[in-house]
Amino acid sequence: MFKPRSILGANGLKKDEIVTILDTADTFKEISTRPIKKVPTLRGRTIINLFFEPSTRTRTSFEIAGKRLSADVINISGSTSSTVKGENLIDTAQNLEAMNPDILVIRHSQSGAAEMISRNIQCPVINAGDGFHEHPTQALLDLQTIRETKGSLEGLKVAIVGDIAHSRVVRSNIYAMKAMGMEVRLVGPPTMIPVEIQKLGVSVDYYLEKAIQDVDVIMMLRIQTERQNRYLLSSLREYSNLFCLTSKILEKAKDDVLIIHPGPVNRGVEIALDVMESERSLILNQVTNGVAVRMALMYLLLGGSDDSVN
Ligand code: CP
């Protein structure tokens, strides 16, 4: 059984490990459809969610995942923690660890924050997004969503479109998708595509209409204005004119292409309303799968036995 010490990134995850996570998530997904959405698997365990950045999906999803496994879940936001009084992140993590949690989930605006914490505490750490570095649970739920619709992942072609440079979701997806034998094409304005990103085994295209023609999945991304310290766009309108996924552009794609987006979505900027709400869009399926994937990771991290699932 795959029993990681922490989940700090998708980088380094092997194919069989990803398959184990997704298969485990498959078994957990059904629990969320029951009238009583709770199993005793992690009863008596404590999970702390420490979020220093805003989050709708990830924070709620981790909380629901822990509660559905009967763990006690504590939520702490950066603005209500003692970091606002000058305490540093390592001291905060070590003080939380002194209360004996079983998993610490961390989201932080600094790349490397999750790894730094994990080097300074013994408790397993899950990276819920660190700067523009990684967001491994998002990549895993993206793969789960694609796999349950397409049946398998090997050989699928994916176009990831938008602000590649500032996206932790892209980095985690590149690692996870490449491990699963998928082909990744990055699409966006040249100012938003890092130099030499091809060294990660991906291709690059600057023209949306051309780039989506032969792919099985299109992942649209938000422009991350909160992470941009340079003016990389002449205007959002110009960006939309070139990179918004509209139904007209989508006519060029395969009939069975899937559309995903990690959220939050800026409607009308990177994706048109009708495309977002079309039957090809799996955006809300991704959110549903996020709970199952996070349940699976908590279960695997704590080394649960199969008979405690029911
Ligand atoms: N996808 C994602 O990380 O969304 P949140 O910022 O709402 O958690």
Short mmCIF file of C-alpha atoms in Angstrom, two decimals, residues 1-248:
data_model
loop_
_atom_site.label_atom_id
_atom_site.label_comp_id
_atom_site.label_asym_id
_atom_site.label_seq_id
_atom_site.Cartn_x
_atom_site.Cartn_y
_atom_site.Cartn_z
CA MET A 1 0.00 0.00 0.00
CA PHE A 2 1.26 3.50 -0.94
CA LYS A 3 1.81 5.30 2.39
CA PRO A 4 3.40 8.72 1.80
CA ARG A 5 4.79 10.73 4.72
CA SER A 6 3.37 13.96 3.29
CA ILE A 7 1.89 15.24 0.03
CA LEU A 8 4.01 18.27 -0.85
CA GLY A 9 3.76 18.13 -4.63
CA ALA A 10 2.88 16.04 -7.66
CA ASN A 11 6.54 16.17 -8.70
CA GLY A 12 7.97 12.74 -7.97
CA LEU A 13 4.66 10.90 -7.74
CA LYS A 14 4.90 7.68 -9.76
CA LYS A 15 2.21 6.31 -12.05
CA ASP A 16 1.29 3.44 -9.71
CA GLU A 17 1.08 5.85 -6.75
CA ILE A 18 -1.26 8.16 -8.65
CA VAL A 19 -3.37 5.16 -9.69
CA THR A 20 -3.58 4.06 -6.04
CA ILE A 21 -4.75 7.56 -5.01
CA LEU A 22 -7.36 7.71 -7.79
CA ASP A 23 -8.59 4.14 -7.15
CA THR A 24 -8.90 4.93 -3.43
CA ALA A 25 -10.79 8.13 -4.28
CA ASP A 26 -13.16 6.06 -6.45
CA THR A 27 -14.06 3.93 -3.44
CA PHE A 28 -14.60 7.00 -1.24
CA LYS A 29 -16.73 8.92 -3.75
CA GLU A 30 -19.85 6.87 -3.04
CA ILE A 31 -19.83 7.90 0.64
CA SER A 32 -20.75 11.46 -0.36
CA THR A 33 -23.91 10.21 -2.09
CA ARG A 34 -25.29 8.46 1.00
CA PRO A 35 -27.99 10.05 3.17
CA ILE A 36 -25.58 9.76 6.13
CA LYS A 37 -22.28 10.92 4.64
CA LYS A 38 -19.93 9.62 7.27
CA VAL A 39 -17.69 6.61 7.90
CA PRO A 40 -15.62 5.97 11.05
CA THR A 41 -12.28 5.60 9.22
CA LEU A 42 -10.46 8.51 10.91
CA ARG A 43 -12.44 8.66 14.15
CA GLY A 44 -10.30 10.19 16.90
CA ARG A 45 -7.87 11.74 14.39
CA THR A 46 -7.32 15.51 14.18
CA ILE A 47 -6.76 17.48 10.98
CA ILE A 48 -5.75 21.14 11.01
CA ASN A 49 -6.43 23.30 7.94
CA LEU A 50 -4.07 26.29 8.02
CA PHE A 51 -4.99 28.67 5.21
CA PHE A 52 -3.04 31.91 4.62
CA GLU A 53 -4.78 32.66 1.31
CA PRO A 54 -8.45 32.91 0.34
CA SER A 55 -10.09 29.67 -0.77
CA THR A 56 -13.61 28.50 -1.50
CA ARG A 57 -13.09 25.02 -2.96
CA THR A 58 -9.91 23.66 -1.38
CA ARG A 59 -10.51 24.68 2.24
CA THR A 60 -14.13 23.54 2.27
CA SER A 61 -13.24 20.35 0.45
CA PHE A 62 -10.54 19.41 2.99
CA GLU A 63 -12.94 20.17 5.83
CA ILE A 64 -15.74 18.07 4.34
CA ALA A 65 -13.30 15.26 3.49
CA GLY A 66 -12.03 15.09 7.05
CA LYS A 67 -15.52 15.24 8.55
CA ARG A 68 -16.86 12.52 6.23
CA LEU A 69 -14.08 10.30 7.57
CA SER A 70 -15.10 11.26 11.17
CA ALA A 71 -11.89 13.18 11.90
CA ASP A 72 -12.00 16.32 14.04
CA VAL A 73 -11.21 19.20 11.67
CA ILE A 74 -9.88 22.55 12.89
CA ASN A 75 -9.77 25.53 10.49
CA ILE A 76 -7.33 28.39 11.01
CA SER A 77 -7.00 31.32 8.65
CA GLY A 78 -3.85 33.42 8.39
CA SER A 79 -5.69 36.56 9.47
CA THR A 80 -6.83 34.94 12.74
CA SER A 81 -3.52 33.24 13.54
CA SER A 82 -0.72 34.71 15.65
CA THR A 83 1.34 35.34 12.51
CA VAL A 84 -0.39 38.76 12.47
CA LYS A 85 1.38 39.42 15.81
CA GLY A 86 4.76 38.59 14.30
CA GLU A 87 5.02 34.83 14.90
CA ASN A 88 6.84 33.12 12.03
CA LEU A 89 5.41 30.23 10.01
CA ILE A 90 7.68 27.56 11.50
CA ASP A 91 6.81 28.62 15.06
CA THR A 92 3.12 28.56 14.14
CA ALA A 93 3.42 25.05 12.69
CA GLN A 94 5.47 23.77 15.65
CA ASN A 95 2.93 25.19 18.13
CA LEU A 96 0.09 23.52 16.24
CA GLU A 97 2.06 20.27 16.19
CA ALA A 98 2.47 20.50 19.97
CA MET A 99 -1.30 19.88 20.13
CA ASN A 100 -0.81 16.51 18.37
CA PRO A 101 -2.75 16.82 15.11
CA ASP A 102 -2.52 13.88 12.69
CA ILE A 103 -2.37 15.95 9.46
CA LEU A 104 -1.58 19.62 8.82
CA VAL A 105 -3.03 21.04 5.60
CA ILE A 106 -1.35 24.26 4.53
CA ARG A 107 -2.09 26.91 1.90
CA HIS A 108 0.35 29.81 1.63
CA SER A 109 1.28 32.50 -0.88
CA GLN A 110 4.99 31.61 -0.64
CA SER A 111 6.32 28.87 -2.90
CA GLY A 112 8.00 26.24 -0.75
CA ALA A 113 6.00 27.00 2.41
CA ALA A 114 4.59 23.46 2.69
CA GLU A 115 7.99 21.85 2.26
CA MET A 116 9.59 24.21 4.77
CA ILE A 117 6.94 23.33 7.36
CA SER A 118 7.29 19.61 6.72
CA ARG A 119 11.05 19.86 7.36
CA ASN A 120 10.36 21.36 10.78
CA ILE A 121 7.56 19.14 12.12
CA GLN A 122 6.96 15.38 12.28
CA CYS A 123 3.22 15.51 11.46
CA PRO A 124 2.22 14.68 7.85
CA VAL A 125 1.68 17.81 5.73
CA ILE A 126 -0.59 18.24 2.71
CA ASN A 127 0.21 21.14 0.38
CA ALA A 128 -3.08 22.88 -0.46
CA GLY A 129 -1.31 25.33 -2.78
CA ASP A 130 1.97 27.25 -2.27
CA GLY A 131 2.62 30.38 -4.31
CA PHE A 132 3.11 29.48 -7.93
CA HIS A 133 4.86 26.25 -7.03
CA GLU A 134 2.39 23.34 -6.67
CA HIS A 135 -1.23 22.44 -5.89
CA PRO A 136 -1.03 18.63 -5.96
CA THR A 137 -4.54 17.83 -4.73
CA GLN A 138 -5.98 19.97 -7.54
CA ALA A 139 -3.99 18.03 -10.14
CA LEU A 140 -5.12 14.72 -8.65
CA LEU A 141 -8.78 15.73 -8.70
CA ASP A 142 -8.34 16.93 -12.29
CA LEU A 143 -6.97 13.50 -13.25
CA GLN A 144 -9.79 11.79 -11.35
CA THR A 145 -12.36 13.84 -13.29
CA ILE A 146 -10.76 13.13 -16.65
CA ARG A 147 -10.31 9.41 -15.91
CA GLU A 148 -13.89 8.83 -14.80
CA THR A 149 -15.16 10.39 -18.05
CA LYS A 150 -12.62 9.08 -20.55
CA GLY A 151 -12.00 5.71 -18.85
CA SER A 152 -8.19 6.02 -18.89
CA LEU A 153 -5.49 8.68 -19.01
CA GLU A 154 -2.63 7.16 -21.03
CA GLY A 155 -2.16 8.91 -24.39
CA LEU A 156 -4.71 11.68 -23.83
CA LYS A 157 -3.80 15.13 -25.17
CA VAL A 158 -4.46 18.15 -22.93
CA ALA A 159 -4.27 21.87 -23.73
CA ILE A 160 -3.76 24.07 -20.66
CA VAL A 161 -4.66 27.65 -21.54
CA GLY A 162 -3.94 30.96 -19.83
CA ASP A 163 -1.63 32.39 -17.21
CA ILE A 164 0.85 29.51 -17.18
CA ALA A 165 3.60 31.49 -15.47
CA HIS A 166 1.67 32.13 -12.26
CA SER A 167 -0.18 28.84 -12.01
CA ARG A 168 0.68 26.22 -9.38
CA VAL A 169 -2.12 24.11 -10.86
CA VAL A 170 -0.25 23.90 -14.18
CA ARG A 171 2.99 22.77 -12.57
CA SER A 172 1.29 20.03 -10.56
CA ASN A 173 -0.71 18.93 -13.58
CA ILE A 174 2.36 18.77 -15.81
CA TYR A 175 4.08 16.44 -13.33
CA ALA A 176 1.00 14.28 -12.75
CA MET A 177 -0.11 14.15 -16.38
CA LYS A 178 3.36 13.30 -17.66
CA ALA A 179 3.61 10.52 -15.06
CA MET A 180 0.33 9.13 -16.43
CA GLY A 181 1.58 9.15 -20.03
CA MET A 182 -0.47 12.14 -21.17
CA GLU A 183 0.59 14.81 -23.69
CA VAL A 184 0.52 18.39 -22.39
CA ARG A 185 0.36 21.53 -24.55
CA LEU A 186 0.61 24.96 -22.87
CA VAL A 187 -1.22 27.83 -24.56
CA GLY A 188 -1.16 31.54 -23.73
CA PRO A 189 0.42 34.89 -24.43
CA PRO A 190 4.25 34.68 -24.63
CA THR A 191 4.54 36.93 -21.56
CA MET A 192 2.71 34.30 -19.50
CA ILE A 193 4.66 31.25 -20.58
CA PRO A 194 7.95 30.68 -18.70
CA VAL A 195 11.12 30.46 -20.78
CA GLU A 196 12.32 26.84 -21.20
CA ILE A 197 9.11 25.33 -19.79
CA GLN A 198 9.45 22.78 -22.63
CA LYS A 199 12.20 21.17 -20.54
CA LEU A 200 9.34 19.68 -18.48
CA GLY A 201 8.35 17.65 -21.55
CA VAL A 202 5.49 19.87 -22.74
CA SER A 203 4.85 21.75 -25.98
CA VAL A 204 3.91 25.43 -26.29
CA ASP A 205 1.44 27.19 -28.58
CA TYR A 206 0.37 30.83 -28.71
CA TYR A 207 -2.84 30.43 -30.78
CA LEU A 208 -5.90 29.06 -29.00
CA GLU A 209 -7.88 28.10 -32.09
CA LYS A 210 -5.03 26.01 -33.50
CA ALA A 211 -3.90 24.57 -30.16
CA ILE A 212 -7.24 23.00 -29.21
CA GLN A 213 -8.01 21.23 -32.49
CA ASP A 214 -6.69 17.76 -31.67
CA VAL A 215 -6.89 17.65 -27.86
CA ASP A 216 -9.08 15.49 -25.61
CA VAL A 217 -9.17 17.95 -22.71
CA ILE A 218 -9.00 21.74 -22.48
CA MET A 219 -8.07 23.21 -19.10
CA MET A 220 -8.78 26.93 -18.85
CA LEU A 221 -7.00 29.05 -16.23
CA ARG A 222 -7.74 32.34 -14.53
CA ILE A 223 -5.45 35.36 -14.95
CA GLN A 224 -3.77 35.55 -11.53
CA THR A 225 -3.63 39.31 -11.07
CA GLU A 226 -2.79 38.88 -7.36
CA ARG A 227 0.50 37.15 -8.26
CA GLN A 228 1.60 39.39 -11.13
CA ASN A 229 4.25 41.97 -10.30
CA ARG A 230 4.69 43.12 -13.88
CA TYR A 231 2.25 44.35 -16.45
CA LEU A 232 1.97 41.26 -18.65
CA LEU A 233 -1.19 42.19 -20.54
CA SER A 234 -2.16 45.31 -22.43
CA SER A 235 -5.76 44.77 -21.24
CA LEU A 236 -8.10 42.04 -20.05
CA ARG A 237 -10.27 42.74 -23.09
CA GLU A 238 -7.36 42.03 -25.43
CA TYR A 239 -6.60 38.84 -23.48
CA SER A 240 -10.21 37.74 -23.81
CA ASN A 241 -10.26 38.46 -27.52
CA LEU A 242 -7.32 36.09 -27.98
CA PHE A 243 -7.74 33.45 -25.28
CA CYS A 244 -11.37 33.28 -24.09
CA LEU A 245 -12.87 29.87 -24.83
CA THR A 246 -16.08 30.69 -26.71
CA SER A 247 -18.51 28.34 -28.46
CA LYS A 248 -17.23 29.65 -31.81
#
